[in-house]
mmCIF file of C-alpha atoms and ligand atoms in Angstrom:
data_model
loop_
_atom_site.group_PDB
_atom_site.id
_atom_site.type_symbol
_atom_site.label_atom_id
_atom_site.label_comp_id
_atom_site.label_asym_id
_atom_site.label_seq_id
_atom_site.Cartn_x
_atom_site.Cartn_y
_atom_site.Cartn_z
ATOM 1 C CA UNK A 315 -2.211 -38.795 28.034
ATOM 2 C CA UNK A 316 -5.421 -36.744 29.116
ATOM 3 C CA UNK A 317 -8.449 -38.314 26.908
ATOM 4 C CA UNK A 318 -10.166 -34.917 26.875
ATOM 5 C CA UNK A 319 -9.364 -32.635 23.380
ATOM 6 C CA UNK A 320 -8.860 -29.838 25.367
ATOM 7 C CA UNK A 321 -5.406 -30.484 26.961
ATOM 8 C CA UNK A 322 -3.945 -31.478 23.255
ATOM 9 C CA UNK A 323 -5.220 -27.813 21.648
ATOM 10 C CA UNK A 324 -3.697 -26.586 25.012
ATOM 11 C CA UNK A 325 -0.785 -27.821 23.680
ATOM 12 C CA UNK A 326 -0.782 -26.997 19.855
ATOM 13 C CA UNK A 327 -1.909 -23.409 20.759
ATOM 14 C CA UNK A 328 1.122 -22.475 22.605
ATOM 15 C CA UNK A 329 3.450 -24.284 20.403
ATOM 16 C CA UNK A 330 2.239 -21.900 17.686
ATOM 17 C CA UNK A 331 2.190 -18.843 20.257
ATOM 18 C CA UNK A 332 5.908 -19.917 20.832
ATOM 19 C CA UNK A 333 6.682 -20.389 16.955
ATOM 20 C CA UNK A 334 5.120 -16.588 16.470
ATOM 21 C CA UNK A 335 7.258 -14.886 19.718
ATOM 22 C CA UNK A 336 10.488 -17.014 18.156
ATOM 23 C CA UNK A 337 10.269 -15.828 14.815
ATOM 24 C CA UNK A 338 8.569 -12.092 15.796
ATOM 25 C CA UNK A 339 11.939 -11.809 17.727
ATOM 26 C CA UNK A 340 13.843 -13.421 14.982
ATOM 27 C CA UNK A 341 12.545 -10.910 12.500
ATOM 28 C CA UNK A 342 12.877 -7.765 15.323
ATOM 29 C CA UNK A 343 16.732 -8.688 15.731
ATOM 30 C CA UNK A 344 17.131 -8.724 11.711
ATOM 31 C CA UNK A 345 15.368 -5.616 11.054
ATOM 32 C CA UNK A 346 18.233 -3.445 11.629
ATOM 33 C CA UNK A 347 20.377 -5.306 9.490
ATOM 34 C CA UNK A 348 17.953 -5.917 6.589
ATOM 35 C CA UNK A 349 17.411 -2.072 6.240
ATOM 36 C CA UNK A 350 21.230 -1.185 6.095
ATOM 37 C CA UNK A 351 22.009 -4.499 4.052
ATOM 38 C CA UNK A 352 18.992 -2.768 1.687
ATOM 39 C CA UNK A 353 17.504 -6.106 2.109
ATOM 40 C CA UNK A 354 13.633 -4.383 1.317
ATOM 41 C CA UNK A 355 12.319 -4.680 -2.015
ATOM 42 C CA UNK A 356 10.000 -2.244 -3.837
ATOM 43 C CA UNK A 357 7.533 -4.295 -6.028
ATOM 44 C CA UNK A 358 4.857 -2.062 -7.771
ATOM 45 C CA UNK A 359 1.447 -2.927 -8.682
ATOM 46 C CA UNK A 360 0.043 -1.410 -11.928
ATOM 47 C CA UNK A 361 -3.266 0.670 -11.818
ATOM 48 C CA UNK A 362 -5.409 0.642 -15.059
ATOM 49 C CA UNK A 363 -7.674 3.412 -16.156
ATOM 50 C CA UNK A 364 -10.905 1.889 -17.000
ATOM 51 C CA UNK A 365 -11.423 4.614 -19.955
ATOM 52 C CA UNK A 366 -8.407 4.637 -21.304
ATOM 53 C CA UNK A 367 -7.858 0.973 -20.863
ATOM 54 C CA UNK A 368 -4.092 1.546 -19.572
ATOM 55 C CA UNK A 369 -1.689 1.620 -17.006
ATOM 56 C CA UNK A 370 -2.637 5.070 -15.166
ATOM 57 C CA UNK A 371 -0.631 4.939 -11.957
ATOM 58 C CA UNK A 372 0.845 1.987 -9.587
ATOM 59 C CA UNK A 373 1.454 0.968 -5.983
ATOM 60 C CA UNK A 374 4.769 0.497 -4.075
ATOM 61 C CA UNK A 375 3.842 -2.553 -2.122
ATOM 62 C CA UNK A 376 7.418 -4.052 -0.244
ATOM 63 C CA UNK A 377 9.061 -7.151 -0.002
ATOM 64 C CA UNK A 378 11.337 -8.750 2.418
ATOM 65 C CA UNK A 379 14.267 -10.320 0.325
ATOM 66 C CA UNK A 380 15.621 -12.227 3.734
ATOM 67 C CA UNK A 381 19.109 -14.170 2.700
ATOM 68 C CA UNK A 382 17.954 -16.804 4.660
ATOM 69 C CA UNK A 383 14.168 -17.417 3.614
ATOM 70 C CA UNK A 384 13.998 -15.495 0.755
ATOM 71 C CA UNK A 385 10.813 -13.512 -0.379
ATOM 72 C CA UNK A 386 9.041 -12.645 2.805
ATOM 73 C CA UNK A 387 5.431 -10.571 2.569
ATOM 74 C CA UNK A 388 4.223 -7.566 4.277
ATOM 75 C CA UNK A 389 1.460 -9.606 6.203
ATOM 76 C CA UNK A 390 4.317 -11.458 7.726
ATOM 77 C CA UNK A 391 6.694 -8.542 8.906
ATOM 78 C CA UNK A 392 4.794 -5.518 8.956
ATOM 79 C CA UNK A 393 2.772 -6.093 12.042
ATOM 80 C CA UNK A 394 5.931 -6.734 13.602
ATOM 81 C CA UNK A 395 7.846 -3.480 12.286
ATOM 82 C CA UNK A 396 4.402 -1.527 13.378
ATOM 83 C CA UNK A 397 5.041 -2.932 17.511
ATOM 84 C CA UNK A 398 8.809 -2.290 17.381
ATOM 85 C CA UNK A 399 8.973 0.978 15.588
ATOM 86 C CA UNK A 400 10.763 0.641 12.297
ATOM 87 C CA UNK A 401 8.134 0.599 10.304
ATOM 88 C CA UNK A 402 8.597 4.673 10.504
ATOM 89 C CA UNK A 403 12.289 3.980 8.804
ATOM 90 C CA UNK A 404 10.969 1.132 6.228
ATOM 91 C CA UNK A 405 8.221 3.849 4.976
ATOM 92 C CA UNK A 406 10.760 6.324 4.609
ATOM 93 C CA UNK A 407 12.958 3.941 2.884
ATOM 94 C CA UNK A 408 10.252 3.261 0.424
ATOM 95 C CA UNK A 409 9.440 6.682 -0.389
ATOM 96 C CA UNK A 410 12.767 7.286 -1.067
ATOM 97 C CA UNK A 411 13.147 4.217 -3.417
ATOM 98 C CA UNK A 412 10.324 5.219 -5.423
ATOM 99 C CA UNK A 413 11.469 9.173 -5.360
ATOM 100 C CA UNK A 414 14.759 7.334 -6.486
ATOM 101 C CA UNK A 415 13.182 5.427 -9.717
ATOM 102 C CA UNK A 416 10.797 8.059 -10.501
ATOM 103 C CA UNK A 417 13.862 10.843 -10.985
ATOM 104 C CA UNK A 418 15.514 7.553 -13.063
ATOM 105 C CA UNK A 419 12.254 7.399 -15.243
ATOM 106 C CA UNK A 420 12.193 11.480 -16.058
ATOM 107 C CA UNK A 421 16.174 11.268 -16.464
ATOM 108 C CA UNK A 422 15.775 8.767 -19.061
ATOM 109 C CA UNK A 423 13.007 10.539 -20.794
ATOM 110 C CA UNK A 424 10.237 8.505 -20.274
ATOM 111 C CA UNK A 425 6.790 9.593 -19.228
ATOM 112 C CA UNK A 426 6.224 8.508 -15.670
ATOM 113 C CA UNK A 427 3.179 7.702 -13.663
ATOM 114 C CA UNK A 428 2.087 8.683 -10.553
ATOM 115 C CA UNK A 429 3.137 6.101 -7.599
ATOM 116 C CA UNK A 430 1.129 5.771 -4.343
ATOM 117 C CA UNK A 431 3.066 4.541 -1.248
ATOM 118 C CA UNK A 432 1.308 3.269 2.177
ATOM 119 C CA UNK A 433 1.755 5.127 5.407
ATOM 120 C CA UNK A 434 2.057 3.446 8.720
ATOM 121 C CA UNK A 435 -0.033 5.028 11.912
ATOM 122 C CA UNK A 436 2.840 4.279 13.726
ATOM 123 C CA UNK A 437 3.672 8.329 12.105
ATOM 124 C CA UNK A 438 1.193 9.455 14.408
ATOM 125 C CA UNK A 439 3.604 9.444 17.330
ATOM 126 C CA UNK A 440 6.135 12.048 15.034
ATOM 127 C CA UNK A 441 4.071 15.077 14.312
ATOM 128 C CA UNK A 442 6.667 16.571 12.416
ATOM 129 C CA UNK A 443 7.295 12.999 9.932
ATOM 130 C CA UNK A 444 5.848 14.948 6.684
ATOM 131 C CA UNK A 445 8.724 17.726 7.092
ATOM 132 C CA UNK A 446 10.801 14.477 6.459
ATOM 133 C CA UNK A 447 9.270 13.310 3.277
ATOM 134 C CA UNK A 448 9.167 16.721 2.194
ATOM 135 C CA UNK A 449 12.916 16.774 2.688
ATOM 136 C CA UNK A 450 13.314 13.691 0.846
ATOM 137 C CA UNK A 451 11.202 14.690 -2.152
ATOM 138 C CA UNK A 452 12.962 17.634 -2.883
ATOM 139 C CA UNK A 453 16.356 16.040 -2.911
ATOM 140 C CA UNK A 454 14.738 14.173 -5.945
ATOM 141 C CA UNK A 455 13.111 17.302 -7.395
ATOM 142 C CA UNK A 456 9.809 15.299 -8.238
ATOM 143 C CA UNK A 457 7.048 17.093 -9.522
ATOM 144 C CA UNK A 458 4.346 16.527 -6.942
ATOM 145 C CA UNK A 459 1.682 15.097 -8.915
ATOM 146 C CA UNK A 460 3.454 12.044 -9.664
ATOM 147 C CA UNK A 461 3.413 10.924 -5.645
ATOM 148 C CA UNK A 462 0.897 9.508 -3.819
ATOM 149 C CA UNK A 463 -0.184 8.995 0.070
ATOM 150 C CA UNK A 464 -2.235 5.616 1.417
ATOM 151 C CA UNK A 465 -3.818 6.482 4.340
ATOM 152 C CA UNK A 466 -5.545 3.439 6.183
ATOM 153 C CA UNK A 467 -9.159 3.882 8.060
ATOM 154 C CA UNK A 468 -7.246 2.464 11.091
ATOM 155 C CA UNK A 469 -5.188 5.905 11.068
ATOM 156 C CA UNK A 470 -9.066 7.406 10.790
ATOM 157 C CA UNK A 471 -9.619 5.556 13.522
ATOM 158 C CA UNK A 472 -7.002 6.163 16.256
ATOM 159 C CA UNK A 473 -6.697 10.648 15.918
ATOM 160 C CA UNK A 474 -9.259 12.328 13.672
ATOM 161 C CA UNK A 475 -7.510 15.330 14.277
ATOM 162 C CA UNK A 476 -4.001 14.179 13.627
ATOM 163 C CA UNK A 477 -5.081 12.903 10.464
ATOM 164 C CA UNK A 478 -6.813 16.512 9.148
ATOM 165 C CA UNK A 479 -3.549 17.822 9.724
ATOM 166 C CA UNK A 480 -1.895 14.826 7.935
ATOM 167 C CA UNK A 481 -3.703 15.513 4.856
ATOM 168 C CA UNK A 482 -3.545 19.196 4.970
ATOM 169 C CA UNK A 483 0.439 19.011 4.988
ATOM 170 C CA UNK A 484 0.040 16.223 2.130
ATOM 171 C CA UNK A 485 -1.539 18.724 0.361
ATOM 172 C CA UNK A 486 0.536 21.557 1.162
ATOM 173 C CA UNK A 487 3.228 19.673 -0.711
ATOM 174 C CA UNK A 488 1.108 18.893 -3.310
ATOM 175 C CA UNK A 489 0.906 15.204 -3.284
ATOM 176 C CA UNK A 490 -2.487 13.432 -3.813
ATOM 177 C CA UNK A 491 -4.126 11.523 -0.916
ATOM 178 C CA UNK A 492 -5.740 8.360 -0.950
ATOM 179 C CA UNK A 493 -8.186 6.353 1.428
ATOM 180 C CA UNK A 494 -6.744 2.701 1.586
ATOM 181 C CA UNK A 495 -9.333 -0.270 2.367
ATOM 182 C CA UNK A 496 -11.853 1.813 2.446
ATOM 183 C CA UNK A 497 -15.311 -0.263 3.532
ATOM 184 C CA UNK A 498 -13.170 -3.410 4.701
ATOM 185 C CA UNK A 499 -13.323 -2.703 8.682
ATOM 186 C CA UNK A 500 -15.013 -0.092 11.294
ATOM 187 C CA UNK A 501 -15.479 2.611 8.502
ATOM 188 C CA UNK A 502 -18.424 4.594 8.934
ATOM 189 C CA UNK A 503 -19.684 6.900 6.190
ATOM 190 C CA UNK A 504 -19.349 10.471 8.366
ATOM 191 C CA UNK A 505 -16.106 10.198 8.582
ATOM 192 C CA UNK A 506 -16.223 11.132 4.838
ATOM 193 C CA UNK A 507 -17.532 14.619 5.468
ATOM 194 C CA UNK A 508 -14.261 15.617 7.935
ATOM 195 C CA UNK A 509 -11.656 13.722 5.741
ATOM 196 C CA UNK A 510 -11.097 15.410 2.481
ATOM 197 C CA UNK A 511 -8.882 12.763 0.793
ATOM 198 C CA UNK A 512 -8.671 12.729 -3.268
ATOM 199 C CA UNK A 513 -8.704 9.072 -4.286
ATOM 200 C CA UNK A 514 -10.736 6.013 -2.239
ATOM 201 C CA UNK A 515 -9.719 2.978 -2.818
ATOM 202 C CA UNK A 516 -12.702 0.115 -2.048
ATOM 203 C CA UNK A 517 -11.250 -2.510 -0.260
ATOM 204 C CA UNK A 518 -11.010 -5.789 -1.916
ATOM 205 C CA UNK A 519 -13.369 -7.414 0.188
ATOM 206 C CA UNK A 520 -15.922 -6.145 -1.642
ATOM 207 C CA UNK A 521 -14.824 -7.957 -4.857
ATOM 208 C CA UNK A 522 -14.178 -11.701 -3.104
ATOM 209 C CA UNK A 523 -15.741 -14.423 -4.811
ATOM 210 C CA UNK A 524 -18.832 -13.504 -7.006
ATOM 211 C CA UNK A 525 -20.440 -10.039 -6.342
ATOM 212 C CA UNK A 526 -23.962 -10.079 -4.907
ATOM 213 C CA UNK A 527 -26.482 -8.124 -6.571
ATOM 214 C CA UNK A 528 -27.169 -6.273 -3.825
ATOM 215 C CA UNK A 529 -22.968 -5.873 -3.440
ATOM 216 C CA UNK A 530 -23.152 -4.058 -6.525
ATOM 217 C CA UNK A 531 -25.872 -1.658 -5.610
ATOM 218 C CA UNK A 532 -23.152 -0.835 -2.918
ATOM 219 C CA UNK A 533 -20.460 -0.509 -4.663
ATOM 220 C CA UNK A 534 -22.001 1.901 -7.177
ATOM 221 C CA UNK A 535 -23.892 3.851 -4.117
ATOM 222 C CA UNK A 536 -20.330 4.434 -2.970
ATOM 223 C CA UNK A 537 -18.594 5.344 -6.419
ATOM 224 C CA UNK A 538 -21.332 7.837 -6.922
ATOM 225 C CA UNK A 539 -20.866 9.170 -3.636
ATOM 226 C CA UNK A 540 -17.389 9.663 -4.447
ATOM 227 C CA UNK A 541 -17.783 11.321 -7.401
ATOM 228 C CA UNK A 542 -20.265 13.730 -5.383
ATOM 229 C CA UNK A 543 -17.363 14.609 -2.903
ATOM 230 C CA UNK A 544 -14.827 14.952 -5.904
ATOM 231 C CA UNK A 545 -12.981 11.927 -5.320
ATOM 232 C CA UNK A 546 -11.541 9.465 -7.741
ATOM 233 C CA UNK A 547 -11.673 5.722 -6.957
ATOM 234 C CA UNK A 548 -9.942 2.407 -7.460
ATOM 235 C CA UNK A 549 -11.431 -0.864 -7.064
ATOM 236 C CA UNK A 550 -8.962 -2.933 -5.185
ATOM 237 C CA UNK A 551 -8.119 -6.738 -4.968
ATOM 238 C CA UNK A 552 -10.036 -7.361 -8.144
ATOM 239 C CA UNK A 553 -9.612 -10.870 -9.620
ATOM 240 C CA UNK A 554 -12.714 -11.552 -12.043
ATOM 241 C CA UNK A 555 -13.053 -9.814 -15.336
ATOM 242 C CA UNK A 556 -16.580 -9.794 -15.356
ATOM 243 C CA UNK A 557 -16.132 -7.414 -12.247
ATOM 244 C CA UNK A 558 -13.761 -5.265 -14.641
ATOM 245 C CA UNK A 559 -17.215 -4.983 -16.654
ATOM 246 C CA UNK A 560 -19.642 -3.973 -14.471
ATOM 247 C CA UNK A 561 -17.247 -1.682 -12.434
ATOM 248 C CA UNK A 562 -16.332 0.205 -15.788
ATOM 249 C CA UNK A 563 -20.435 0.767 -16.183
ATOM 250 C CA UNK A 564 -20.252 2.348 -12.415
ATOM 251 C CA UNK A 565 -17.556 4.645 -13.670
ATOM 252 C CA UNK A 566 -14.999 3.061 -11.317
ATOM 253 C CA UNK A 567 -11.968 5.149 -12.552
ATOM 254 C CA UNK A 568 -9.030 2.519 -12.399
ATOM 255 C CA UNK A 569 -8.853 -1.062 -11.263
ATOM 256 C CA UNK A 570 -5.541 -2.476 -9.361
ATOM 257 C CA UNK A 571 -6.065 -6.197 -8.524
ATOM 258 C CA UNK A 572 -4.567 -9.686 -9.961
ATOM 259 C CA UNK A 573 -6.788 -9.702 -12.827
ATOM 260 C CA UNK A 574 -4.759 -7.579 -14.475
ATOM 261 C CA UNK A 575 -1.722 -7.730 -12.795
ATOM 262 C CA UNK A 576 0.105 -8.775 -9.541
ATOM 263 C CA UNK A 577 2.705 -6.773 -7.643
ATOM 264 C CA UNK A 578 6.051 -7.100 -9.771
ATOM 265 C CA UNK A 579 9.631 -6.406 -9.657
ATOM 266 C CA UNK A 580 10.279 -2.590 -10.927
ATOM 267 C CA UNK A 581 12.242 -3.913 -13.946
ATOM 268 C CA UNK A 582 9.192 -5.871 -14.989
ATOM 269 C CA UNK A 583 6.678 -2.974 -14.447
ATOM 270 C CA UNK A 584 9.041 -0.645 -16.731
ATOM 271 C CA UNK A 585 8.433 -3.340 -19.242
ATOM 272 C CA UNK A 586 4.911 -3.096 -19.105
ATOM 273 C CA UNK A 587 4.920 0.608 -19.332
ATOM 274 C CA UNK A 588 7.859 1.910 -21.511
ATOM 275 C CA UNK A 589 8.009 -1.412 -23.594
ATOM 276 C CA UNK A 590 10.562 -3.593 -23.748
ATOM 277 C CA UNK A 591 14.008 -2.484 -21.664
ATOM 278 C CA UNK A 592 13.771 0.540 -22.869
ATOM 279 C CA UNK A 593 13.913 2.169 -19.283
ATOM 280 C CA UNK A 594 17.153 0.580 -19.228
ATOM 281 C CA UNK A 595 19.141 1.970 -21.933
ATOM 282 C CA UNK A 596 21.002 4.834 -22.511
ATOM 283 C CA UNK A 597 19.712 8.178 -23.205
HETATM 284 P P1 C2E B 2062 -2.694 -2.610 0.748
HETATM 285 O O1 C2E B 2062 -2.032 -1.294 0.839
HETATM 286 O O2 C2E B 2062 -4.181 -2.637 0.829
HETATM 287 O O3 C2E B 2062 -2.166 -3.281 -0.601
HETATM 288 C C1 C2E B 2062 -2.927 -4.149 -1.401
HETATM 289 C C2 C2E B 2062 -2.652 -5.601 -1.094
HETATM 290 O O4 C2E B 2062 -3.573 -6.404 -1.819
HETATM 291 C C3 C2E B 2062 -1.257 -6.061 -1.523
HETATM 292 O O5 C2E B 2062 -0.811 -7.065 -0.632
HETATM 293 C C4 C2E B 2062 -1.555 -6.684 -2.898
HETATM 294 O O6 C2E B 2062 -0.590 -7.627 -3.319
HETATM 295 C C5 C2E B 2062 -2.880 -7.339 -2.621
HETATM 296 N N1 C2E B 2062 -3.655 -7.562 -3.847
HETATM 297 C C6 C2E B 2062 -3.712 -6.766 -4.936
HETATM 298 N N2 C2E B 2062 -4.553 -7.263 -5.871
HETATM 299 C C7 C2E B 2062 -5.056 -8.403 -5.352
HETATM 300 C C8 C2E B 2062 -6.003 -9.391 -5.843
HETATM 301 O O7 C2E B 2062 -6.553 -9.294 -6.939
HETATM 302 N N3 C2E B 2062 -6.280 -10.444 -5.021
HETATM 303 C C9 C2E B 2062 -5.701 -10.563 -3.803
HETATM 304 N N4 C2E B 2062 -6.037 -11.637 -3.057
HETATM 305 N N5 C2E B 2062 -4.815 -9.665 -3.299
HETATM 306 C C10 C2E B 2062 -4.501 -8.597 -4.073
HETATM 307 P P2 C2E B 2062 0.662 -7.079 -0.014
HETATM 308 O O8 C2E B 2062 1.656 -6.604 -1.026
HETATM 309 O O9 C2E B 2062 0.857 -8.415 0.611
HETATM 310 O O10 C2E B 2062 0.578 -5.962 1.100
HETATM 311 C C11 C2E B 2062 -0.272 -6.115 2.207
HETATM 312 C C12 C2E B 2062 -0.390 -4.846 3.009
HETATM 313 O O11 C2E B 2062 0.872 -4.503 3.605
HETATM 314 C C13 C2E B 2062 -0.754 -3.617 2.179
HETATM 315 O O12 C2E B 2062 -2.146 -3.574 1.933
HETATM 316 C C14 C2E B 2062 -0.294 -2.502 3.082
HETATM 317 O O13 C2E B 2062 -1.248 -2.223 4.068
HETATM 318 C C15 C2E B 2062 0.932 -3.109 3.738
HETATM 319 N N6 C2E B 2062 2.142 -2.577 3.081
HETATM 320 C C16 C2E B 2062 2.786 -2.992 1.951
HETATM 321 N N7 C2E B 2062 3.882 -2.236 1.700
HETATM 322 C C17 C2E B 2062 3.940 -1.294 2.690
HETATM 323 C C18 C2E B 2062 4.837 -0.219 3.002
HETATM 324 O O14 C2E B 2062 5.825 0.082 2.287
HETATM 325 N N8 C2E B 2062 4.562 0.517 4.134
HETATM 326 C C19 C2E B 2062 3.466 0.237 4.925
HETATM 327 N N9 C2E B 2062 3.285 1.021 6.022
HETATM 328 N N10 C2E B 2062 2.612 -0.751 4.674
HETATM 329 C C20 C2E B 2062 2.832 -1.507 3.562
HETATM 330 MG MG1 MG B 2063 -2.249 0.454 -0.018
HETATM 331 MG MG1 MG B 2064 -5.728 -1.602 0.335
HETATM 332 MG MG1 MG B 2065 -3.973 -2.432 3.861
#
């Protein structure tokens, strides 16, 4: 009944701060479940090669198949997963999945390409977590080459340190390393010079909407400066073909973004890679 605005938003702001604690504990008391039910589903995002003009590599990016609301994104659940802890099981789940279908693509004969999978900084706390994806791997007797790391800038961030040794153990193995949304939050250039990672991949915000001139001089500055350090890079989040153009004059080296494809099932990506069902059939 108060006339003043400021009582009602009073109001509608903790309704919604309810509605996020109900269904943040809704989702925390499913988790368990929805892992052993294999409820989490692998989509994969192609990667094109700008020279070659073809699918060069692609992203494991996962899905929440939840019985009771069906398809449920990352942006919803991950956060959560990240506070509670599982996210450390989900990521392991992941790799496996994709350690799983890659040892299904080189059974069946067909020539596979390298998948990247994102790694949580909630690792940080286990200092030992890469002895258990090297444990996984080898169950699956994957040549290296064909997996991938995502580190974030946030894991930059938190433990410089704990992130060297990170990527020294990724290498080790002999997986490649990759710097995910790179340029999208408290990045600073330095950190370059201590974090020798093999791929950067430019965060899509510097590919929303129309790209400035003076965005472009940017985005080449930092593909050159790439190159300089050895690094390959992958334009991210990329929705406009005439950004396809001028990143292929920079010498971007692959594109992954809905202009050329969005995340799809793994049956639908062997489609677009091996042709028609033919990852599917008998050898
Ligand atoms: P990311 O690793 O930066 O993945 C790229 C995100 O950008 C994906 O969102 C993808 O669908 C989206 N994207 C790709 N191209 C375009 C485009 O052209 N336009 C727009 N608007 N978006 C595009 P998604 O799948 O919702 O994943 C969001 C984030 O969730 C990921 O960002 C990653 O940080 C996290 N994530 C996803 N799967 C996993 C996982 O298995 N483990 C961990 N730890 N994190 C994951
Ligand atoms: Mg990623
Ligand atoms: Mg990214
Ligand atoms: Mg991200």
């Amino acid at each position: 009944k108060d006339s003043s605005g400021r009582f009602v938003s009073r109001v509608f702001y903790s309704d919604l701060e309810r509605l996020r604690m109900v269904r943040e504990k809704e989702i925390s008391d499913k988790m368990e479940q929805a892992l052993k039910n294999r409820e989490f589903v692998v989509y994969l995002q192609p990667k094109y090669e700008l020279e070659h003009d073809s699918i060069a590599g692609a992203e494991a990016l996962v899905r929440w198949d939840d019985p009771e609301k069906g398809m449920v994104f990352p942006g919803e659940f991950i956060p959560v997963l990240e506070r509670n802890g599982y996210i450390v099981e989900l990521d392991f789940y992941v790799f496996e999945e994709i350690c799983r279908m890659l040892r299904r693509w080189i059974d069946s004969g067909e020539k596979p390409v390298p998948v990247s999978v994102n790694l949580s900084r909630a690792h940080l706390k286990h200092p030992d977590f890469m002895e258990r994806f090297r444990r996984v791997w080898e169950k699956y007797n994957i040549p290296a080459d064909l997996l991938e790391i995502e580190l974030t800038e946030t894991l930059v961030f938190e433990n410089i340190e704990a992130l060297i040794s990170i990527i020294d153990q990724i290498h080790q193995i002999g997986f490649t390393c990759s710097l995910d949304d790179f340029g999208s939050g408290y990045s600073s250039l330095n950190m370059l010079k201590d974090v020798p990672v093999d791929v950067l991949k430019l965060d899509r915000a510097f590919f929303r909407g129309e790209i400035s001139e003076r965005g472009k001089r940017v985005v080449e500055g930092v593909i050159d400066l790439s190159k300089k350090l050895g690094m390959g890079t992958v334009a991210e989040g990329v929705e406009h073909i005439g950004q396809v153009e001028f990143l292929r004059k920079a010498h971007c080296d692959m594109v992954q973004g809905f202009v050329f494809s969005k995340p799809v099932s793994t049956a639908e990506f062997e489609k677009l890679i091996f042709g028609r069902e033919s990852a599917d059939k008998e050898p």
